Amino acid sequence: MKLCRFKNVEGEVRVGLAIDDDTIADLTAGGVESITSLLEDVGGVQRICDLAKQDFPKVMLADVTLLTPVEGQEVWAAGVTYLRSKKARMEESDFSANAYDLVYEAERPEIFFKSLPSKVVGPGEAVGIREDSKWNVPEPELTLVINSAKELVGYTIGNDMSSRDIEGENLLYLPQAKVYDASCAVGPWLVMGVNESEVREWTVGVEINREGETVFSGETSIDNIKRTFDELVDSLCQSQTFLQGVMLLTGTGVVPDDDFTLAVDDVIRVTISGIGTLENPVATV
Ligand code: DO4
Ligand code: MG
């Protein structure tokens, strides 16, 4: 089951349930005030199944604006979870190369803070490349949706925008390479009711369009993520409380060649086969 937040023609924010490729049911008409209320409910999946049987107002997707599903959740990210990411980062950096090698093999995964909920960019909104960076890439990432009880309850799509020259210059610059205005896009669809083995059959990919032409595309299998989802959730939630729940980007396995950098007005499309597509234009910040 695929959920979304959307703005209707009256400008009201509502919760939707996908009926088919063109239509959503307006769950807010049935008393669902937020996606978080479904994520927090122990019987959330059953509640959505029950709601799906009722006859709520249907809305055409073409008539609404899809929003990010992030409500009050902080967004965090895991890194170097795919072999491709480890290799690319070892190449971009001189004296930090060993750190990527070590963290790929280590018991403790790399996990870093990515975005306050209020700074997350939704579908159609511009993601940022830093004015002081010359080498920028999107990172298409499966995103785990975790409730306040530290349970993995859903999946969505994330883009971990990254400045590779800043990160490559010195690992201590990682927060500047990763956290800035519009550096994190999430959404629009949030899938509940599937388990890890089903999700591992999905693919994640990215396509970058410049003036009508595809200038990069790549795809990998979610099953290439080295660590289990439970491992990532446990590490993130160790000694941390998330009163509103939290979202965790799971790392990238698709990295453009080293001569590629994003440009203003490029359009990035991140697609996860079991979820849908997150599309954002690029702007300088
Ligand atoms: O260690 C740097 C960041 C890694 C990352 O964002 C990724 O592997 O996706
Ligand atoms: Mg990443």
Coordinates of N, CA, C and O in Angstrom, one line a residue, residues 180-279:
Y180 N 23.2 21.1 3.9 CA 23.1 22.5 3.5 C 21.7 22.7 3.0 O 20.9 21.7 2.9
D181 N 21.3 23.9 2.6 CA 20.0 24.1 2.1 C 19.6 23.2 0.9 O 20.4 23.1 0.0
A182 N 18.5 22.6 1.0 CA 17.9 21.8 -0.1 C 18.8 20.6 -0.5 O 18.9 20.1 -1.6
S183 N 19.6 20.1 0.5 CA 20.5 18.9 0.2 C 19.8 17.6 0.4 O 20.4 16.6 0.2
C184 N 18.5 17.6 0.8 CA 17.9 16.3 1.0 C 16.5 16.3 0.5 O 15.6 17.1 0.9
A185 N 16.2 15.4 -0.5 CA 14.8 15.3 -1.0 C 14.3 13.9 -0.6 O 15.0 12.9 -0.6
V186 N 13.0 13.9 -0.2 CA 12.3 12.6 0.2 C 10.9 12.6 -0.3 O 10.2 13.6 -0.3
G187 N 10.5 11.4 -0.8 CA 9.1 11.2 -1.2 C 9.0 10.8 -2.6 O 9.9 10.3 -3.2
P188 N 7.8 11.0 -3.2 CA 6.6 11.4 -2.6 C 5.8 10.2 -1.9 O 5.0 10.4 -1.0
W189 N 6.1 8.9 -2.4 CA 5.3 7.8 -1.9 C 6.0 7.1 -0.7 O 7.2 7.0 -0.7
L190 N 5.2 6.6 0.2 CA 5.6 5.9 1.3 C 4.9 4.5 1.3 O 3.7 4.5 1.3
V191 N 5.7 3.5 1.2 CA 5.1 2.1 1.1 C 5.1 1.4 2.5 O 6.1 1.4 3.1
M192 N 3.9 0.9 2.8 CA 3.9 0.1 4.1 C 3.4 -1.4 3.7 O 2.9 -1.6 2.6
G193 N 3.6 -2.3 4.7 CA 3.1 -3.7 4.5 C 4.0 -4.6 3.6 O 3.5 -5.6 3.1
V194 N 5.3 -4.2 3.5 CA 6.2 -5.1 2.8 C 7.4 -5.5 3.7 O 7.7 -4.7 4.6
N195 N 8.0 -6.6 3.5 CA 9.1 -7.0 4.4 C 10.4 -6.9 3.7 O 10.5 -6.7 2.5
E196 N 11.5 -7.0 4.4 CA 12.9 -6.8 3.9 C 13.2 -7.7 2.7 O 13.7 -7.2 1.7
S197 N 12.8 -9.0 2.7 CA 13.1 -9.8 1.6 C 12.4 -9.3 0.3 O 13.0 -9.4 -0.8
E198 N 11.2 -8.8 0.4 CA 10.5 -8.3 -0.8 C 11.2 -7.0 -1.3 O 11.5 -6.9 -2.5
V199 N 11.6 -6.2 -0.3 CA 12.3 -4.9 -0.7 C 13.6 -5.2 -1.4 O 14.0 -4.5 -2.3
R200 N 14.3 -6.2 -0.9 CA 15.6 -6.6 -1.5 C 15.5 -7.0 -3.0 O 16.5 -7.1 -3.7
E201 N 14.3 -7.3 -3.4 CA 14.1 -7.6 -4.9 C 13.9 -6.4 -5.7 O 13.9 -6.5 -7.0
W202 N 13.8 -5.2 -5.1 CA 13.6 -4.0 -5.9 C 15.0 -3.5 -6.4 O 16.0 -3.9 -5.9
T203 N 14.9 -2.5 -7.4 CA 16.0 -1.8 -7.8 C 15.9 -0.3 -7.5 O 14.8 0.2 -7.3
V204 N 17.1 0.3 -7.4 CA 17.1 1.8 -7.2 C 18.0 2.4 -8.3 O 19.0 1.8 -8.6
G205 N 17.5 3.4 -8.9 CA 18.2 4.0 -10.0 C 18.0 5.5 -10.1 O 17.2 6.1 -9.4
V206 N 18.9 6.1 -10.9 CA 18.8 7.6 -11.1 C 19.0 7.9 -12.5 O 19.8 7.2 -13.2
E207 N 18.2 8.9 -13.0 CA 18.4 9.4 -14.4 C 18.5 10.9 -14.3 O 17.8 11.6 -13.6
I208 N 19.5 11.5 -15.0 CA 19.7 13.0 -14.9 C 19.6 13.5 -16.3 O 20.2 13.1 -17.3
N209 N 18.6 14.5 -16.4 CA 18.3 15.0 -17.7 C 18.8 16.5 -17.8 O 18.6 17.3 -16.9
R210 N 19.5 16.8 -18.9 CA 20.0 18.1 -19.1 C 19.5 18.6 -20.5 O 19.8 18.0 -21.5
E211 N 18.7 19.7 -20.5 CA 18.2 20.2 -21.8 C 17.6 19.2 -22.7 O 17.9 19.1 -23.9
G212 N 16.8 18.3 -22.0 CA 16.1 17.3 -22.8 C 16.8 16.0 -23.1 O 16.3 15.1 -23.7
E213 N 18.1 15.9 -22.7 CA 18.9 14.7 -22.9 C 19.3 14.1 -21.6 O 19.6 14.7 -20.7
T214 N 19.4 12.7 -21.6 CA 19.8 12.0 -20.5 C 21.4 12.1 -20.4 O 22.0 11.6 -21.4
V215 N 21.9 12.7 -19.4 CA 23.4 12.8 -19.3 C 24.0 11.8 -18.4 O 25.2 11.6 -18.4
F216 N 23.2 11.2 -17.5 CA 23.6 10.0 -16.7 C 22.4 9.2 -16.3 O 21.4 9.7 -16.0
S217 N 22.6 7.9 -16.3 CA 21.6 7.0 -15.7 C 22.3 5.8 -15.2 O 23.4 5.4 -15.7
G218 N 21.8 5.3 -14.1 CA 22.4 4.1 -13.5 C 21.4 3.5 -12.5 O 20.5 4.1 -12.1
E219 N 21.6 2.2 -12.3 CA 20.7 1.4 -11.4 C 21.4 0.3 -10.7 O 22.4 -0.2 -11.2
T220 N 21.0 0.0 -9.5 CA 21.5 -1.2 -8.8 C 20.4 -1.9 -8.1 O 19.3 -1.4 -8.0
S221 N 20.8 -3.1 -7.6 CA 19.8 -3.8 -6.8 C 19.9 -3.4 -5.3 O 21.0 -3.3 -4.8
I222 N 18.7 -3.3 -4.7 CA 18.7 -3.0 -3.3 C 19.4 -4.1 -2.5 O 20.0 -3.9 -1.4
D223 N 19.4 -5.3 -3.1 CA 20.0 -6.5 -2.4 C 21.6 -6.3 -2.3 O 22.2 -7.0 -1.5
N224 N 22.1 -5.3 -3.0 CA 23.6 -5.0 -2.9 C 23.9 -4.3 -1.6 O 25.1 -4.0 -1.3
I225 N 22.9 -3.9 -0.8 CA 23.2 -3.2 0.5 C 23.8 -4.3 1.4 O 23.2 -5.3 1.6
K226 N 25.0 -4.0 1.9 CA 25.8 -5.0 2.6 C 25.1 -5.3 4.0 O 25.2 -6.5 4.5
R227 N 24.5 -4.4 4.6 CA 24.0 -4.6 6.0 C 22.5 -4.9 6.0 O 21.8 -4.4 5.1
T228 N 22.0 -5.6 7.0 CA 20.5 -5.8 7.1 C 19.9 -4.5 7.5 O 20.5 -3.6 8.1
F229 N 18.6 -4.4 7.2 CA 17.9 -3.2 7.6 C 17.8 -3.1 9.2 O 18.0 -2.0 9.7
D230 N 17.7 -4.2 9.8 CA 17.6 -4.2 11.3 C 18.9 -3.7 11.9 O 18.9 -2.9 12.9
E231 N 20.0 -4.1 11.3 CA 21.3 -3.6 11.7 C 21.4 -2.1 11.6 O 21.9 -1.4 12.6
L232 N 21.0 -1.5 10.5 CA 21.0 -0.1 10.3 C 20.1 0.6 11.3 O 20.5 1.6 11.9
V233 N 18.9 0.1 11.5 CA 17.9 0.7 12.4 C 18.4 0.7 13.8 O 18.4 1.6 14.6
D234 N 19.0 -0.5 14.2 CA 19.5 -0.6 15.6 C 20.6 0.3 15.9 O 20.7 1.0 16.9
S235 N 21.5 0.5 14.9 CA 22.6 1.4 15.1 C 22.2 2.8 15.2 O 22.6 3.6 16.0
L236 N 21.2 3.2 14.3 CA 20.7 4.6 14.4 C 20.0 4.9 15.7 O 20.2 5.9 16.3
C237 N 19.2 3.9 16.2 CA 18.4 4.1 17.3 C 19.1 3.8 18.7 O 18.5 4.1 19.7
Q238 N 20.3 3.3 18.6 CA 21.1 3.1 19.8 C 21.3 4.4 20.6 O 21.8 5.3 20.0
S239 N 20.8 4.4 21.8 CA 21.0 5.6 22.7 C 20.4 6.9 22.1 O 20.9 8.0 22.4
Q240 N 19.4 6.8 21.2 CA 18.8 7.9 20.7 C 17.3 7.8 20.8 O 16.7 6.7 20.5
T241 N 16.5 8.8 21.1 CA 15.1 8.8 21.1 C 14.6 9.7 20.0 O 15.1 10.8 19.7
F242 N 13.6 9.2 19.2 CA 13.0 10.0 18.2 C 11.5 10.1 18.4 O 10.8 9.2 18.1
L243 N 11.1 11.1 19.1 CA 9.7 11.2 19.5 C 8.7 11.2 18.3 O 7.6 10.8 18.5
Q244 N 9.2 11.7 17.2 CA 8.3 11.8 16.0 C 8.6 10.7 15.0 O 8.2 10.7 13.9
G245 N 9.5 9.8 15.4 CA 10.0 8.8 14.5 C 11.2 9.4 13.7 O 11.6 10.5 13.9
V246 N 11.7 8.6 12.7 CA 12.9 9.1 12.0 C 13.0 8.4 10.7 O 12.4 7.3 10.5
M247 N 13.6 9.0 9.7 CA 13.8 8.4 8.4 C 15.3 8.2 8.2 O 16.1 9.0 8.6
L248 N 15.7 7.1 7.6 CA 17.1 6.7 7.4 C 17.4 6.4 5.9 O 16.9 5.3 5.4
L249 N 18.2 7.2 5.3 CA 18.6 6.9 3.9 C 19.7 5.8 4.1 O 20.5 5.9 5.0
T250 N 19.7 4.9 3.1 CA 20.5 3.6 3.4 C 21.8 3.6 2.6 O 22.4 2.5 2.5
G251 N 22.2 4.7 2.0 CA 23.4 4.7 1.2 C 23.2 4.6 -0.3 O 22.1 4.1 -0.7
T252 N 24.2 4.9 -1.0 CA 24.1 4.9 -2.5 C 24.9 3.8 -3.1 O 26.1 3.5 -2.6
G253 N 24.4 3.1 -4.1 CA 25.1 2.1 -4.9 C 25.3 2.6 -6.3 O 25.7 1.8 -7.2
V254 N 24.9 3.8 -6.6 CA 25.0 4.4 -8.0 C 25.7 5.6 -7.9 O 25.3 6.6 -7.4
V255 N 26.9 5.6 -8.5 CA 27.8 6.8 -8.5 C 28.2 7.1 -9.9 O 28.8 6.3 -10.6
P256 N 27.9 8.4 -10.4 CA 28.4 8.7 -11.8 C 29.9 8.7 -11.9 O 30.6 8.8 -10.9
D257 N 30.4 8.6 -13.1 CA 31.9 8.6 -13.3 C 32.4 9.9 -12.8 O 31.7 10.9 -12.7
D258 N 33.7 9.9 -12.5 CA 34.4 11.1 -11.8 C 34.3 12.4 -12.6 O 34.5 13.4 -12.1
D259 N 34.1 12.3 -14.0 CA 34.1 13.5 -14.7 C 32.7 14.1 -14.8 O 32.5 15.1 -15.5
F260 N 31.7 13.6 -14.1 CA 30.4 14.1 -14.1 C 30.1 15.0 -12.9 O 30.4 14.6 -11.8
T261 N 29.5 16.1 -13.2 CA 29.0 17.0 -12.1 C 27.6 17.5 -12.5 O 27.3 17.7 -13.7
L262 N 26.7 17.7 -11.5 CA 25.4 18.3 -11.8 C 25.5 19.7 -12.2 O 26.5 20.4 -11.8
A263 N 24.5 20.2 -13.0 CA 24.5 21.6 -13.4 C 23.1 22.2 -13.0 O 22.1 21.4 -12.9
V264 N 23.0 23.5 -12.9 CA 21.8 24.2 -12.6 C 20.8 23.8 -13.7 O 21.2 23.8 -14.9
D265 N 19.5 23.6 -13.3 CA 18.4 23.2 -14.2 C 18.4 21.8 -14.7 O 17.5 21.4 -15.4
D266 N 19.4 21.0 -14.3 CA 19.3 19.5 -14.5 C 18.1 19.0 -13.8 O 17.6 19.7 -12.8
V267 N 17.5 17.9 -14.3 CA 16.4 17.3 -13.6 C 16.8 15.9 -13.2 O 17.3 15.1 -14.0
I268 N 16.6 15.6 -11.9 CA 17.1 14.3 -11.3 C 15.8 13.5 -11.0 O 14.9 14.0 -10.4
R269 N 15.8 12.3 -11.6 CA 14.7 11.4 -11.3 C 15.2 10.1 -10.6 O 16.0 9.4 -11.2
V270 N 14.9 10.0 -9.4 CA 15.3 8.8 -8.6 C 14.1 7.8 -8.6 O 13.0 8.2 -8.2
T271 N 14.3 6.6 -9.0 CA 13.2 5.6 -9.1 C 13.6 4.3 -8.3 O 14.7 3.8 -8.4
I272 N 12.6 3.9 -7.5 CA 12.8 2.6 -6.8 C 11.6 1.8 -7.3 O 10.4 2.2 -7.2
S273 N 11.9 0.6 -7.8 CA 10.9 -0.2 -8.5 C 9.6 -0.4 -7.7 O 8.5 -0.4 -8.3
G274 N 9.7 -0.7 -6.4 CA 8.5 -1.0 -5.7 C 7.8 0.2 -5.1 O 6.8 0.1 -4.4
I275 N 8.4 1.4 -5.4 CA 7.8 2.6 -4.7 C 7.3 3.7 -5.8 O 6.2 4.1 -5.7
G276 N 8.2 4.1 -6.7 CA 7.8 5.1 -7.6 C 9.0 6.0 -7.9 O 10.2 5.5 -7.9
T277 N 8.8 7.3 -8.3 CA 9.8 8.2 -8.7 C 9.8 9.5 -7.9 O 8.7 10.0 -7.7
L278 N 10.9 10.0 -7.6 CA 11.1 11.3 -7.0 C 11.9 12.2 -7.9 O 13.0 11.8 -8.3
E279 N 11.2 13.3 -8.4 CA 11.8 14.1 -9.4 C 12.1 15.5 -8.8 O 11.2 16.1 -8.2

